[in-house]
CSV table of C-alpha atoms in Angstrom, one decimal:
chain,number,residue,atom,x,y,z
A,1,UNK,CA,-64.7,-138.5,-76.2
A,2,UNK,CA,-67.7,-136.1,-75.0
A,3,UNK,CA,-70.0,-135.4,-78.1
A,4,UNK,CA,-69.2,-131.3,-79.0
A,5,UNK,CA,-72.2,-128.9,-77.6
A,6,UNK,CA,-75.0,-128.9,-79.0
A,7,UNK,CA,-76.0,-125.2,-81.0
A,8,UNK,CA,-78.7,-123.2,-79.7
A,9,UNK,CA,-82.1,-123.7,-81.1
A,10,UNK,CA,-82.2,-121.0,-83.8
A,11,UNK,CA,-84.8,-118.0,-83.0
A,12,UNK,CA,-88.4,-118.0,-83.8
A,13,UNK,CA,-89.0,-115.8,-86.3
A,14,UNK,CA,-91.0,-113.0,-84.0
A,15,UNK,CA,-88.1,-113.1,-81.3
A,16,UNK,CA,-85.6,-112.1,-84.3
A,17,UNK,CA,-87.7,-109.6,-85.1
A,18,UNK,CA,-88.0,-108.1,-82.0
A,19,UNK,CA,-84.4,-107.6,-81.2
A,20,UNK,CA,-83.3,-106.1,-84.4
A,21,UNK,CA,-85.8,-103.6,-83.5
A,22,UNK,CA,-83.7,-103.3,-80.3
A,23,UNK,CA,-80.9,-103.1,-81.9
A,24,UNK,CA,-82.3,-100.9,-84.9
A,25,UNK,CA,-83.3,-98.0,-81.8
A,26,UNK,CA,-80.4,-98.3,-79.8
A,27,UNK,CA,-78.2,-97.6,-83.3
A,28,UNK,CA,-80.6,-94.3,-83.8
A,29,UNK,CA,-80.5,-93.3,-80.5
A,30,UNK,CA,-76.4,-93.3,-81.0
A,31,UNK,CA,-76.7,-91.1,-84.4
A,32,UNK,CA,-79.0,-89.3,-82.6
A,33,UNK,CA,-77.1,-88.1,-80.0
A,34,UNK,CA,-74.0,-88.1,-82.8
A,35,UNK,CA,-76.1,-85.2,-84.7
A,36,UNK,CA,-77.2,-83.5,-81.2
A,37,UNK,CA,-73.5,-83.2,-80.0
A,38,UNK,CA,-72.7,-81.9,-83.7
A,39,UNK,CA,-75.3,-79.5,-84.0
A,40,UNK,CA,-74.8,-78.1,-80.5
A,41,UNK,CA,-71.0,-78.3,-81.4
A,42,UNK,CA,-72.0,-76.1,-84.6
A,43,UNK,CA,-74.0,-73.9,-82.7
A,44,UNK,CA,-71.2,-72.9,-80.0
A,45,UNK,CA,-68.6,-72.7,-83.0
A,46,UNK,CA,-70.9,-69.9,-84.7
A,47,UNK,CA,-71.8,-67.8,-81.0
A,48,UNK,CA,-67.8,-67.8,-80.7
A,49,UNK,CA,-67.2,-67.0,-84.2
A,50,UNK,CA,-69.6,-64.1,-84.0
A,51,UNK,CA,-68.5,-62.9,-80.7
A,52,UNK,CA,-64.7,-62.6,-81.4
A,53,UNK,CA,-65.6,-60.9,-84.4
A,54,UNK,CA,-68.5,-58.2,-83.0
A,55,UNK,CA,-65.6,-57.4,-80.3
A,56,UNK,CA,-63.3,-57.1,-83.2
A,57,UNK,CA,-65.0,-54.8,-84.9
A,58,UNK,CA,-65.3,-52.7,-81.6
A,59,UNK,CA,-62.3,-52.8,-80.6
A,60,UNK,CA,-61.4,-50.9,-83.7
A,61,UNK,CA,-64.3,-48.6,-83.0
A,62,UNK,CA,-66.4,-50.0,-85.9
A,63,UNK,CA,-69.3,-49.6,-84.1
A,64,UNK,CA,-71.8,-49.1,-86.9
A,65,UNK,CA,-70.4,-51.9,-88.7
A,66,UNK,CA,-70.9,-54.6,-86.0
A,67,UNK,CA,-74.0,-53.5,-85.5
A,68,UNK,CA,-75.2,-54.3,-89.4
A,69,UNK,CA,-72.8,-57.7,-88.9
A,70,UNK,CA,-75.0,-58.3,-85.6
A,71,UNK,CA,-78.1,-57.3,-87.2
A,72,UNK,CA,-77.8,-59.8,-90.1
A,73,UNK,CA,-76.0,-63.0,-87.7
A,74,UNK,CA,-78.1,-62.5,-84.4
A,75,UNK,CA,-81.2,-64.5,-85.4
A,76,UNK,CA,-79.5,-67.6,-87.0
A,77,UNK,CA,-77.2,-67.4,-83.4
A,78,UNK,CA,-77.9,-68.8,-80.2
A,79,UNK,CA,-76.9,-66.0,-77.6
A,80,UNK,CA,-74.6,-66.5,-74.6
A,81,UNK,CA,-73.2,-64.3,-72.1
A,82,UNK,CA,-70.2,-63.2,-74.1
A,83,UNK,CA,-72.3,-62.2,-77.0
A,84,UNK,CA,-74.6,-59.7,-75.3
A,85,UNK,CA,-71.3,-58.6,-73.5
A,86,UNK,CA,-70.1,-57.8,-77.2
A,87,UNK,CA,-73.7,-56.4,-78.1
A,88,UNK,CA,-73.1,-54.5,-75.3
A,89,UNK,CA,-70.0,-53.3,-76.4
A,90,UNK,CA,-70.9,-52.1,-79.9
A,91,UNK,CA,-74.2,-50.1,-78.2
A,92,UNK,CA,-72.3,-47.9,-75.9
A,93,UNK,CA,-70.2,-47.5,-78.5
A,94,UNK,CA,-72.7,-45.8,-80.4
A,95,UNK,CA,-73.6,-44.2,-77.1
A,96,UNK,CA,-77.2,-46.1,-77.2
A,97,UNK,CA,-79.0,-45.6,-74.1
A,98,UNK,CA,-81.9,-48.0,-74.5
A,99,UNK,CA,-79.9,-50.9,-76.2
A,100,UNK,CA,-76.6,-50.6,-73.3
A,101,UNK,CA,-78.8,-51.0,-70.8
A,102,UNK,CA,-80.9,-54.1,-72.5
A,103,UNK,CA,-77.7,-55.9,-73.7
A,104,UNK,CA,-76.0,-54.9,-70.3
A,105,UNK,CA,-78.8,-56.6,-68.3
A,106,UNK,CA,-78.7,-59.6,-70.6
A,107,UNK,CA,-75.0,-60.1,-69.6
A,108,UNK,CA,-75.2,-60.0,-66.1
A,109,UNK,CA,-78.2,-62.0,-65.6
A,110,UNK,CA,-76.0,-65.0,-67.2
A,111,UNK,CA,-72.7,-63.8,-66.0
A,112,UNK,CA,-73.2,-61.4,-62.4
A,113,UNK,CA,-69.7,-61.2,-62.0
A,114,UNK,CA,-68.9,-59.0,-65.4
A,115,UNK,CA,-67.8,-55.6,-63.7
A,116,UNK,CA,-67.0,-53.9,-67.0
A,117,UNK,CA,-71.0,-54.8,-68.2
A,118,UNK,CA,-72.1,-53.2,-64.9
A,119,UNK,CA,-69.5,-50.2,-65.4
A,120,UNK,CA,-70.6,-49.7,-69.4
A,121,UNK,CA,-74.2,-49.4,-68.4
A,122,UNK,CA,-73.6,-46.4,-65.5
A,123,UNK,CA,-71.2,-44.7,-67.6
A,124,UNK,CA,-74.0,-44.6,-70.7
A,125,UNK,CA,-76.6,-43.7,-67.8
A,126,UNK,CA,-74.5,-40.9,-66.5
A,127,UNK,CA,-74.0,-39.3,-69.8
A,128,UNK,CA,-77.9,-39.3,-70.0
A,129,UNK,CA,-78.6,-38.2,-66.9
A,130,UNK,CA,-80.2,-41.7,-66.1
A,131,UNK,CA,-78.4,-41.6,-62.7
A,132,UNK,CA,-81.0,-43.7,-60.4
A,133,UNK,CA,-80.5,-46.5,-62.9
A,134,UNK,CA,-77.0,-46.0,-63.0
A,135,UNK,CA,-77.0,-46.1,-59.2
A,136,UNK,CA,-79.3,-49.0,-58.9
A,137,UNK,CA,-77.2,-51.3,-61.2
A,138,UNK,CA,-73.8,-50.4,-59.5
A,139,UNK,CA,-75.3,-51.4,-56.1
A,140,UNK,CA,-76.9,-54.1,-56.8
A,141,UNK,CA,-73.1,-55.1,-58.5
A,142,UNK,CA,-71.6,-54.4,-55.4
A,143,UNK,CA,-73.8,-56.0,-53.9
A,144,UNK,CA,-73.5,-59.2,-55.2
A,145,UNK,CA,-69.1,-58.9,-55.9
A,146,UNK,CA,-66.9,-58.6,-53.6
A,147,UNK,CA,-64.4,-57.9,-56.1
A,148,UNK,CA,-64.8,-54.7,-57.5
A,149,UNK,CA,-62.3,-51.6,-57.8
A,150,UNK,CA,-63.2,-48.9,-61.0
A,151,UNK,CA,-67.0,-50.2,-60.3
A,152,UNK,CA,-66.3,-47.8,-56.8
A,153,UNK,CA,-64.9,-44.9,-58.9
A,154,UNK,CA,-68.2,-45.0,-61.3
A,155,UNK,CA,-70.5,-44.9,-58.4
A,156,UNK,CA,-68.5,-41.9,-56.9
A,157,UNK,CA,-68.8,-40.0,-60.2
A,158,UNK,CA,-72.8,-40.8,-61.0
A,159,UNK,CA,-73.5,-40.0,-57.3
A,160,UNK,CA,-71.8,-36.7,-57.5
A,161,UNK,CA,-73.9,-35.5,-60.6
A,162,UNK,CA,-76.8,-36.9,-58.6
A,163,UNK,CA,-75.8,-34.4,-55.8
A,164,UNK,CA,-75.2,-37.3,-53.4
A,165,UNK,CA,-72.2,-36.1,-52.2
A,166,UNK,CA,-71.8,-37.7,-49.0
A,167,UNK,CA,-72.6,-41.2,-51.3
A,168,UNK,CA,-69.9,-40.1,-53.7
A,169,UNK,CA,-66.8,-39.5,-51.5
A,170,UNK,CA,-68.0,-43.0,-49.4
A,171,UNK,CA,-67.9,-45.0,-53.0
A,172,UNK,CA,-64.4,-43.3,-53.9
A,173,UNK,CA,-62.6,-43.9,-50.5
A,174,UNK,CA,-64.0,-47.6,-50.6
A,175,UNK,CA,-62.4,-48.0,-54.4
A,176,UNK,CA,-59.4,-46.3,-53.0
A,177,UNK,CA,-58.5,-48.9,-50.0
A,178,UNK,CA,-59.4,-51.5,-52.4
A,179,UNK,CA,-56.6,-50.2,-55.3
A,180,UNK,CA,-54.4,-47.3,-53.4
A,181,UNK,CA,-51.8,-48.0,-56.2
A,182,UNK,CA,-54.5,-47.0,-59.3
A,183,UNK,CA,-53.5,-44.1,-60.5
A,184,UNK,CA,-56.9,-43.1,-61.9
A,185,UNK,CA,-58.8,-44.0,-58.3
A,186,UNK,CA,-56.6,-42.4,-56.2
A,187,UNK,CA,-57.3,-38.9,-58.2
A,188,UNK,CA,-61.1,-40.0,-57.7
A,189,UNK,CA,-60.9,-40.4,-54.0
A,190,UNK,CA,-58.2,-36.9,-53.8
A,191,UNK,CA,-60.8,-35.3,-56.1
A,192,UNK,CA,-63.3,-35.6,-53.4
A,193,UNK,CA,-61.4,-35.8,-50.2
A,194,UNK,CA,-59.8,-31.9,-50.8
A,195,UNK,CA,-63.5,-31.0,-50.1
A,196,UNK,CA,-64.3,-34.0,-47.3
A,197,UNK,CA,-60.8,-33.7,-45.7
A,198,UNK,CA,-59.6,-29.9,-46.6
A,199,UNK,CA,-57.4,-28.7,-48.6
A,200,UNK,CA,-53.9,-29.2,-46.8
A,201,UNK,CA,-54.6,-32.9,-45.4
A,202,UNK,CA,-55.1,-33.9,-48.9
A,203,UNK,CA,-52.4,-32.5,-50.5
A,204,UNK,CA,-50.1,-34.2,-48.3
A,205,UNK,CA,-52.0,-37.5,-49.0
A,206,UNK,CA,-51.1,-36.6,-52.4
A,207,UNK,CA,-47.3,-35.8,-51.7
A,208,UNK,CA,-47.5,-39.5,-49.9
A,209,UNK,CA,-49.1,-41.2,-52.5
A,210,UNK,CA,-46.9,-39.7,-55.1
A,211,UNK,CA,-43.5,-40.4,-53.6
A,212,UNK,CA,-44.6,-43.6,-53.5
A,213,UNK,CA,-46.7,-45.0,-57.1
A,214,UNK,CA,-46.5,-43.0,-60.7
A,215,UNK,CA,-48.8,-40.4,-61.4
A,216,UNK,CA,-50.2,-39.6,-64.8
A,217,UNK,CA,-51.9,-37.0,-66.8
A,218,UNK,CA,-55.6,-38.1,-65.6
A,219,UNK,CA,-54.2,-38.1,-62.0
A,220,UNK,CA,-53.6,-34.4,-62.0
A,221,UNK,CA,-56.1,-33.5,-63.9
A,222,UNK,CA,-58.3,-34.5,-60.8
A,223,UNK,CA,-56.2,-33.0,-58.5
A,224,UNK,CA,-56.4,-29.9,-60.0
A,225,UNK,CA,-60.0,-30.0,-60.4
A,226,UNK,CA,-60.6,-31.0,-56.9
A,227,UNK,CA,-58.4,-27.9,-55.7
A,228,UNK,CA,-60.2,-25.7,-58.1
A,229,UNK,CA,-63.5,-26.5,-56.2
A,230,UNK,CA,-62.5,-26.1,-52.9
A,231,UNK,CA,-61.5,-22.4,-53.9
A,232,UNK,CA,-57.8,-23.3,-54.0
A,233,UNK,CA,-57.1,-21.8,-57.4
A,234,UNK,CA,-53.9,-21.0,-57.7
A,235,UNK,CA,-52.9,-24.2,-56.2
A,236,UNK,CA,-54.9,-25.9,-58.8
A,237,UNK,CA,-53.2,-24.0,-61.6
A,238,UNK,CA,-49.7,-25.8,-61.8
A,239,UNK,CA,-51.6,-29.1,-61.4
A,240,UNK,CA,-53.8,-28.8,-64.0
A,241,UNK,CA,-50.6,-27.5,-66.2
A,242,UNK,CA,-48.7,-30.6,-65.3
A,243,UNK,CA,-51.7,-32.7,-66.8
A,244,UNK,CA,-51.7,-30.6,-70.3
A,245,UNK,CA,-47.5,-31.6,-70.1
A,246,UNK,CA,-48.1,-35.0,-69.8
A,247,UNK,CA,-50.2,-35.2,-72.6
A,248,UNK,CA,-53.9,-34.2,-71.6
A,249,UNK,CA,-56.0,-33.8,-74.4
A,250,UNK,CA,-59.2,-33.6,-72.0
A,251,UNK,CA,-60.5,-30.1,-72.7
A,252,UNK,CA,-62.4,-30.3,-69.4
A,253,UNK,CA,-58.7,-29.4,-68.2
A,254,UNK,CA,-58.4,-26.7,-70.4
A,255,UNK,CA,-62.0,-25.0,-69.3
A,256,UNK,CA,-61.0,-25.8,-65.8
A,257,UNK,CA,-58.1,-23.5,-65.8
A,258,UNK,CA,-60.5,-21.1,-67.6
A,259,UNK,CA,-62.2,-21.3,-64.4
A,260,UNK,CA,-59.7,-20.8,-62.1
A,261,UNK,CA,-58.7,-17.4,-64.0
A,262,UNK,CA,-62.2,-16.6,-63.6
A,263,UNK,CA,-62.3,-16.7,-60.1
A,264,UNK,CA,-58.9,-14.8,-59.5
A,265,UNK,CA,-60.3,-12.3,-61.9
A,266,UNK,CA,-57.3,-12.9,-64.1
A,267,UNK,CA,-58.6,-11.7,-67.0
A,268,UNK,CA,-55.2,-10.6,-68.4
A,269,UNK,CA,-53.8,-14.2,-67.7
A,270,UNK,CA,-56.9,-16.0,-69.2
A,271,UNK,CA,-57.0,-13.7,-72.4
A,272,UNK,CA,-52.5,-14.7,-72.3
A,273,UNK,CA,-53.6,-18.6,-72.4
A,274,UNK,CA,-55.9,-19.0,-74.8
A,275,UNK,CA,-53.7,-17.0,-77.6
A,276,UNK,CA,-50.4,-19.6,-76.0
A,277,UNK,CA,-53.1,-22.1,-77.0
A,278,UNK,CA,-53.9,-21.2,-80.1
A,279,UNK,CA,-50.7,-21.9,-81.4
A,280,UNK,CA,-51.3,-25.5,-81.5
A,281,UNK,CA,-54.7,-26.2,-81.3
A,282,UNK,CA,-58.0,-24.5,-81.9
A,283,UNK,CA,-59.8,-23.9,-79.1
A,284,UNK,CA,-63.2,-25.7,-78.4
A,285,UNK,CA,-66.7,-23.9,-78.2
A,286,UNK,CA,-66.3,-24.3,-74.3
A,287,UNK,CA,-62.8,-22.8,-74.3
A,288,UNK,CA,-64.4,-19.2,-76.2
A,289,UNK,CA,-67.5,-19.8,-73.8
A,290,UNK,CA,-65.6,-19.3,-70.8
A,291,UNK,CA,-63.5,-16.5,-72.2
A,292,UNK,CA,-66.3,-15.0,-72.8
A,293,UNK,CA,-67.7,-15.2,-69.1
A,294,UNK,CA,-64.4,-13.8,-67.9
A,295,UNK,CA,-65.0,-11.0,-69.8
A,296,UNK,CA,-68.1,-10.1,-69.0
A,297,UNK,CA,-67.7,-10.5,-65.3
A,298,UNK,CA,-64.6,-7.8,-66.0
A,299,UNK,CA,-67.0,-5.6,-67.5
A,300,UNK,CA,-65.6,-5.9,-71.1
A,301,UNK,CA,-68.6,-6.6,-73.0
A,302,UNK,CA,-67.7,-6.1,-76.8
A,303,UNK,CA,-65.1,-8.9,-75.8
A,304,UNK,CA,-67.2,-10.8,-73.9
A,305,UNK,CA,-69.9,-10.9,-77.4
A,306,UNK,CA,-67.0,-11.4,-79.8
A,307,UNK,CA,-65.9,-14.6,-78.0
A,308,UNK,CA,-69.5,-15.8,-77.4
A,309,UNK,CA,-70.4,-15.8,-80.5
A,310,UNK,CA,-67.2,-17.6,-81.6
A,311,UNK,CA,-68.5,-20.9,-79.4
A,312,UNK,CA,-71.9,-20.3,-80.7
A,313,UNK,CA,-70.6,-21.0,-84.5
A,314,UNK,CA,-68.5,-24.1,-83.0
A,315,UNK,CA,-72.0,-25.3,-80.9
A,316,UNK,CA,-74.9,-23.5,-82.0
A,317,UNK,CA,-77.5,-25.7,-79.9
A,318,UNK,CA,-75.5,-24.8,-76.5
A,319,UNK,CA,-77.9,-23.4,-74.2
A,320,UNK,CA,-75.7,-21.9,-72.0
A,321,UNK,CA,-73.3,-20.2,-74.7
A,322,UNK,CA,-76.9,-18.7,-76.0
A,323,UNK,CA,-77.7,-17.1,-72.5
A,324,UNK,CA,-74.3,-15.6,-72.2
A,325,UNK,CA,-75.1,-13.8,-75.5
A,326,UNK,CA,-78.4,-12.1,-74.4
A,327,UNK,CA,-76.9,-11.2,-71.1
A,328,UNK,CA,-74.2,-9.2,-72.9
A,329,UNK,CA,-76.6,-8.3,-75.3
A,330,UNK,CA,-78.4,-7.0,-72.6
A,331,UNK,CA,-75.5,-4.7,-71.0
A,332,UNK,CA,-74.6,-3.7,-74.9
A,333,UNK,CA,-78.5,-1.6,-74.5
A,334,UNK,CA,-79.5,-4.7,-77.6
A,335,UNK,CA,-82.3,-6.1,-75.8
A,336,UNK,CA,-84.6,-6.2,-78.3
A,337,UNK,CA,-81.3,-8.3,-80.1
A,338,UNK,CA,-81.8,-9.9,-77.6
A,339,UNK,CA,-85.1,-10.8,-77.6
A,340,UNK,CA,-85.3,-12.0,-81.2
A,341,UNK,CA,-82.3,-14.5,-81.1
A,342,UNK,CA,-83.9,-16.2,-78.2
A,343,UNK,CA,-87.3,-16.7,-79.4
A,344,UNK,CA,-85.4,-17.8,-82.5
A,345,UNK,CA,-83.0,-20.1,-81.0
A,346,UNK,CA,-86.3,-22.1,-78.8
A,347,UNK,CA,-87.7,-22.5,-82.1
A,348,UNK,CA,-84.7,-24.0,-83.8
A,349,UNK,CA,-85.7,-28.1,-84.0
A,350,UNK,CA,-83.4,-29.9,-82.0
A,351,UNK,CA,-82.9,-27.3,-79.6
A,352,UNK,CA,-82.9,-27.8,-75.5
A,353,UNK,CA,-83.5,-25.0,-73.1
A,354,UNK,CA,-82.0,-24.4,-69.5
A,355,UNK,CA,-83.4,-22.9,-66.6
A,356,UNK,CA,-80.8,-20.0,-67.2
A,357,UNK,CA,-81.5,-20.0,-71.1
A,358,UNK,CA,-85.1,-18.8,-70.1
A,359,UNK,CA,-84.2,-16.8,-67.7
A,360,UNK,CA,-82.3,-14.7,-70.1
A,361,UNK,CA,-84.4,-14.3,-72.6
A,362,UNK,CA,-87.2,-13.1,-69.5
A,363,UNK,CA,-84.4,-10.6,-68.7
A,364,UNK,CA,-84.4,-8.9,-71.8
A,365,UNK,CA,-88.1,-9.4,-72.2
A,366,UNK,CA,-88.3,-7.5,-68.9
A,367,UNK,CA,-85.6,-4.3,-69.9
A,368,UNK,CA,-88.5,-4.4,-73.2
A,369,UNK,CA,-91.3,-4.1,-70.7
A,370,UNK,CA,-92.6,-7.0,-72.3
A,371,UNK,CA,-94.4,-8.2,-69.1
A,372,UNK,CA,-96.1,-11.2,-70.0
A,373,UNK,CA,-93.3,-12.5,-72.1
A,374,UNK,CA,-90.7,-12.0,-69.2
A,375,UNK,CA,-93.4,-13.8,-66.4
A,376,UNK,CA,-93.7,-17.0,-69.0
A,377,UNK,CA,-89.8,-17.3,-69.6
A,378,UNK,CA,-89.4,-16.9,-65.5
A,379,UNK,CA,-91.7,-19.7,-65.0
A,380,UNK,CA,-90.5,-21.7,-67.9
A,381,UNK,CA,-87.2,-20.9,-65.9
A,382,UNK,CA,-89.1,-22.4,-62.5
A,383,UNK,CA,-90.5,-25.4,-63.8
A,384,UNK,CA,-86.8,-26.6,-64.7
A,385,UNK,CA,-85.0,-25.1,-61.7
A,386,UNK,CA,-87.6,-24.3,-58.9
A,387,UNK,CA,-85.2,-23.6,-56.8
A,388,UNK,CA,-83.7,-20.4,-59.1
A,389,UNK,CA,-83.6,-17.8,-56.5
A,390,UNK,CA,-83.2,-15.4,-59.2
A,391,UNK,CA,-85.8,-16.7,-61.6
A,392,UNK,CA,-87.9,-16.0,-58.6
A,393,UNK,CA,-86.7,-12.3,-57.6
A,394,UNK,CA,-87.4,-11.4,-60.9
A,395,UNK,CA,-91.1,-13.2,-61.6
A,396,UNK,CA,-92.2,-11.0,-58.1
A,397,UNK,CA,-90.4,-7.8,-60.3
A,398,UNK,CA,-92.4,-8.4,-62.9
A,399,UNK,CA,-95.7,-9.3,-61.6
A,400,UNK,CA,-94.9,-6.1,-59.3
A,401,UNK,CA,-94.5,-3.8,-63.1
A,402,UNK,CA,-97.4,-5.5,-64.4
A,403,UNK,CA,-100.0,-4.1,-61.9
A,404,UNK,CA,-100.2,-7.9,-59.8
A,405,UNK,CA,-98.9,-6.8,-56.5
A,406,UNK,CA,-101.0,-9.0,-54.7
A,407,UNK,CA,-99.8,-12.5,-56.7
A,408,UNK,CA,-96.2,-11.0,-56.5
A,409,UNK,CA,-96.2,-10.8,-52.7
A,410,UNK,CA,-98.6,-14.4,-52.5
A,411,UNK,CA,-95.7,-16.3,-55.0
A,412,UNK,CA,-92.7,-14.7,-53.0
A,413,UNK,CA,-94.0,-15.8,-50.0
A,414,UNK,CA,-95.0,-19.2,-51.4
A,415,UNK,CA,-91.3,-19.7,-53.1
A,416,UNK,CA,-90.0,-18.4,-49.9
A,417,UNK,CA,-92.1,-21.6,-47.5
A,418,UNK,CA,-90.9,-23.8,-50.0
A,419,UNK,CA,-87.4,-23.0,-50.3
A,420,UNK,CA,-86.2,-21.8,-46.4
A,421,UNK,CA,-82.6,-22.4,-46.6
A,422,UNK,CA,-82.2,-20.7,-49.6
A,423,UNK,CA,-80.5,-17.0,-48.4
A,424,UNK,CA,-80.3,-14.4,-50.7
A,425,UNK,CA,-80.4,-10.5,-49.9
A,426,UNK,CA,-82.3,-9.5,-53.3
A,427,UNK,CA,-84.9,-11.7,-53.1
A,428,UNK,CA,-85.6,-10.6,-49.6
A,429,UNK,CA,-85.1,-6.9,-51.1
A,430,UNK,CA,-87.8,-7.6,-53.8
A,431,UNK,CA,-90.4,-9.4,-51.9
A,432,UNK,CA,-90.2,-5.9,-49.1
A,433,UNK,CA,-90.3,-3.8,-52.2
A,434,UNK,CA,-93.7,-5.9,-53.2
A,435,UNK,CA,-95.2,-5.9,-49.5
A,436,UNK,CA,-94.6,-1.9,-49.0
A,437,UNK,CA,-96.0,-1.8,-52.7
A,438,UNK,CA,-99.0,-3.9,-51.0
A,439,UNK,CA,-99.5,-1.7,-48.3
A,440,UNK,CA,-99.6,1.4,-50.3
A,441,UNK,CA,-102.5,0.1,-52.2
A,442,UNK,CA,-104.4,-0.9,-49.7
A,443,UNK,CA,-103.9,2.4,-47.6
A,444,UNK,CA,-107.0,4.9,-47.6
């Protein structure tokens, strides 16, 4: 019988020591990782938490609310790409310029592909005018996707009120091969082909493309608008009716068929829709602003004030509705009226004014003979819109009245080098009336 094996000598003491400090590490380096994992786990758990309920919150367009929740959360939270999405969110909600476009860029550097972060920041830009940033971040969008649709739509509309037209019907024919069945981009790409294609190509495109998908309110509405600026008014009309009938409640459509009226010279039918209107809604500042236009193109100037100054309670800071008051004021013999309300108004905090606001208030200035005070508000005018042909036909009238022949003729030529494909009979009129003006002077 074989003896049973003999035990292992036991460890020296140091050796013993030395693995349970082995062991000892390798059992920290497991809760280690044990706390990592949870704390990591924790952290994720309180980004999603936030994040479903920021989007929450603006989704029932709580705006300010997730803000304060964000403002409070944010620095205990460690950000990911669907939190600045719903930072995002909450911003251009508030219509936030600044803090859209940070959040915005935040989400697309971790996620590229996020169309609607893209689309949020160029619609916020567009509203502030911000269009070469708006521009910028849809191509470079593009760019980088190749599956975009709305995104194409966007870049049509910021290009257009860029003046980049030939930009803006390319963006909205590419969205519309991409989705010919979306309603909303098909109106796009119509809005802009009745002016790229012509009127009567288009509107069969539009007879094809409505036999064949569902139109809706939005869908006419663009239609109608893109007939109304190709000049075909009365076939815009019935479109833009069929959008209030569907349930428009866009009172760009309303204004638009304002417009039309205006340029048939319907002033009957425009005074006829605005009372139909009033029987179930009250009409908008822009809806008495444009009444008022048609009424003073007809000549009908009491009206034309009475309505005016209807929007201006609705929308005092409106610089437009303010020049359309001291032009009528003007042709009501009130120029010194006139006069007062617009100094008054450009002092008003707050207040913004337009090329045409000072060039109405240099009207009446000029019917004062107020010479120096109508040659600031025509340069005022300039400096916004340089390219104010009237802004300049006056200035030259009124350095011409003030005794400066020689700088009238020297700026009309000056405008005139600057601006050659401008045409326009009384500027040419003015700037001869100057030069013979010239001549006389300088004839023994």
């Amino acid at each position: 019988m074989s003896p049973p094996p003999a035990l292992p000598p036991p460890l020296p003491s140091e050796r013993r020591r030395s693995l349970f400090i082995q062991l000892s590490l390798v059992a920290l380096a497991a809760i280690a990782l044990g706390i990592f994992a949870t704390v990591t786990t924790a952290d994720t758990r309180r980004t999603q938490r936030l994040t479903r309920q920021l989007m929450a919150l603006s989704d029932q367009g709580k705006f300010r609310e997730g803000l304060a929740l964000a403002e409070k959360e944010l620095p205990h939270t460690k950000p990911n790409a669907a939190l600045y999405f719903a930072m995002e969110n909450l911003h251009f909600g508030v219509d936030d310029l600044a803090q859209t476009k940070l959040f915005g860029g935040k989400t697309l550097e971790l996620n590229p592909d996020n169309e609607m972060a893209a689309r949020m920041i160029m619609i916020v830009c567009r509203k502030y005018e911000d269009y070469a940033h708006g521009i910028d971040v849809g191509r470079a969008w593009i760019a980088a996707n190749t599956h975009g649709t709305s995104i194409y739509k966007d870049l049509a509309l910021i290009c257009d009120d860029a003046g980049r037209d030939t930009e803006a019907f390319t963006f909205a024919a590419e969205g519309f091969r991409r989705a010919p069945s979306h309603a909303r981009i098909a109106s796009i790409y119509f809005y802009y082909a009745f002016e790229a294609n012509g009127v009567e190509p288009t509107l069969r495109e539009v007879e094809s493309w409505t036999a064949r998908y569902t139109p809706e309110a939005f869908f006419w509405a663009q239609v109608g608008k893109g007939l109304s600026d190709a000049g075909s008014w009365e076939e815009a009309l019935p479109r833009l009716e069929l959008a209030l009938k569907m349930g428009s409640d866009d009172e760009s459509v309303l204004t638009e068929i304002l417009d039309c009226y205006r340029s048939l010279k319907a002033t009957d039918r425009a005074t006829a829709f605005v009372e139909k209107l009033q029987k179930t809604r009250e009409p908008g500042s822009a809806i008495w602003r444009n009444l008022g236009a048609i009424y003073y193109d007809a000549g009908e100037f009491e009206k034309a004030l009475t309505t005016s100054q209807k929007a201006r309670d609705l929308d005092p800071k409106n610089a437009i509705t303010t020049a359309n008051i001291l032009f009528t004021l003007y042709e009501l013999k009130r120029s010194q009226e006139a006069f007062d309300l617009g100094q008054q108004w450009l002092a008003t905090s707050g207040h913004v004014p337009t090329a045409t606001l000072q060039r109405s208030i240099g009207h009446v200035a000029f019917a004062l003979n107020r010479w120096p005070e109508a040659e600031h508000h025509y340069r005022a005018s300039l400096s916004l819109a340089p390219d104010n042909v009237n802004s300049a036909r006056d200035l030259i009238s009124t350095l011409v009245e003030a005794k400066r022949i020689g700088e009238a003729v020297s700026f009309g030529m000056t405008w005139r080098e600057a601006h050659p494909k401008i045409s326009d009979t009384s500027f040419d009129l003015s700037l001869a009336k100057a030069r013979e003006k010239a001549a006389e002077a300088n004839t023994p």
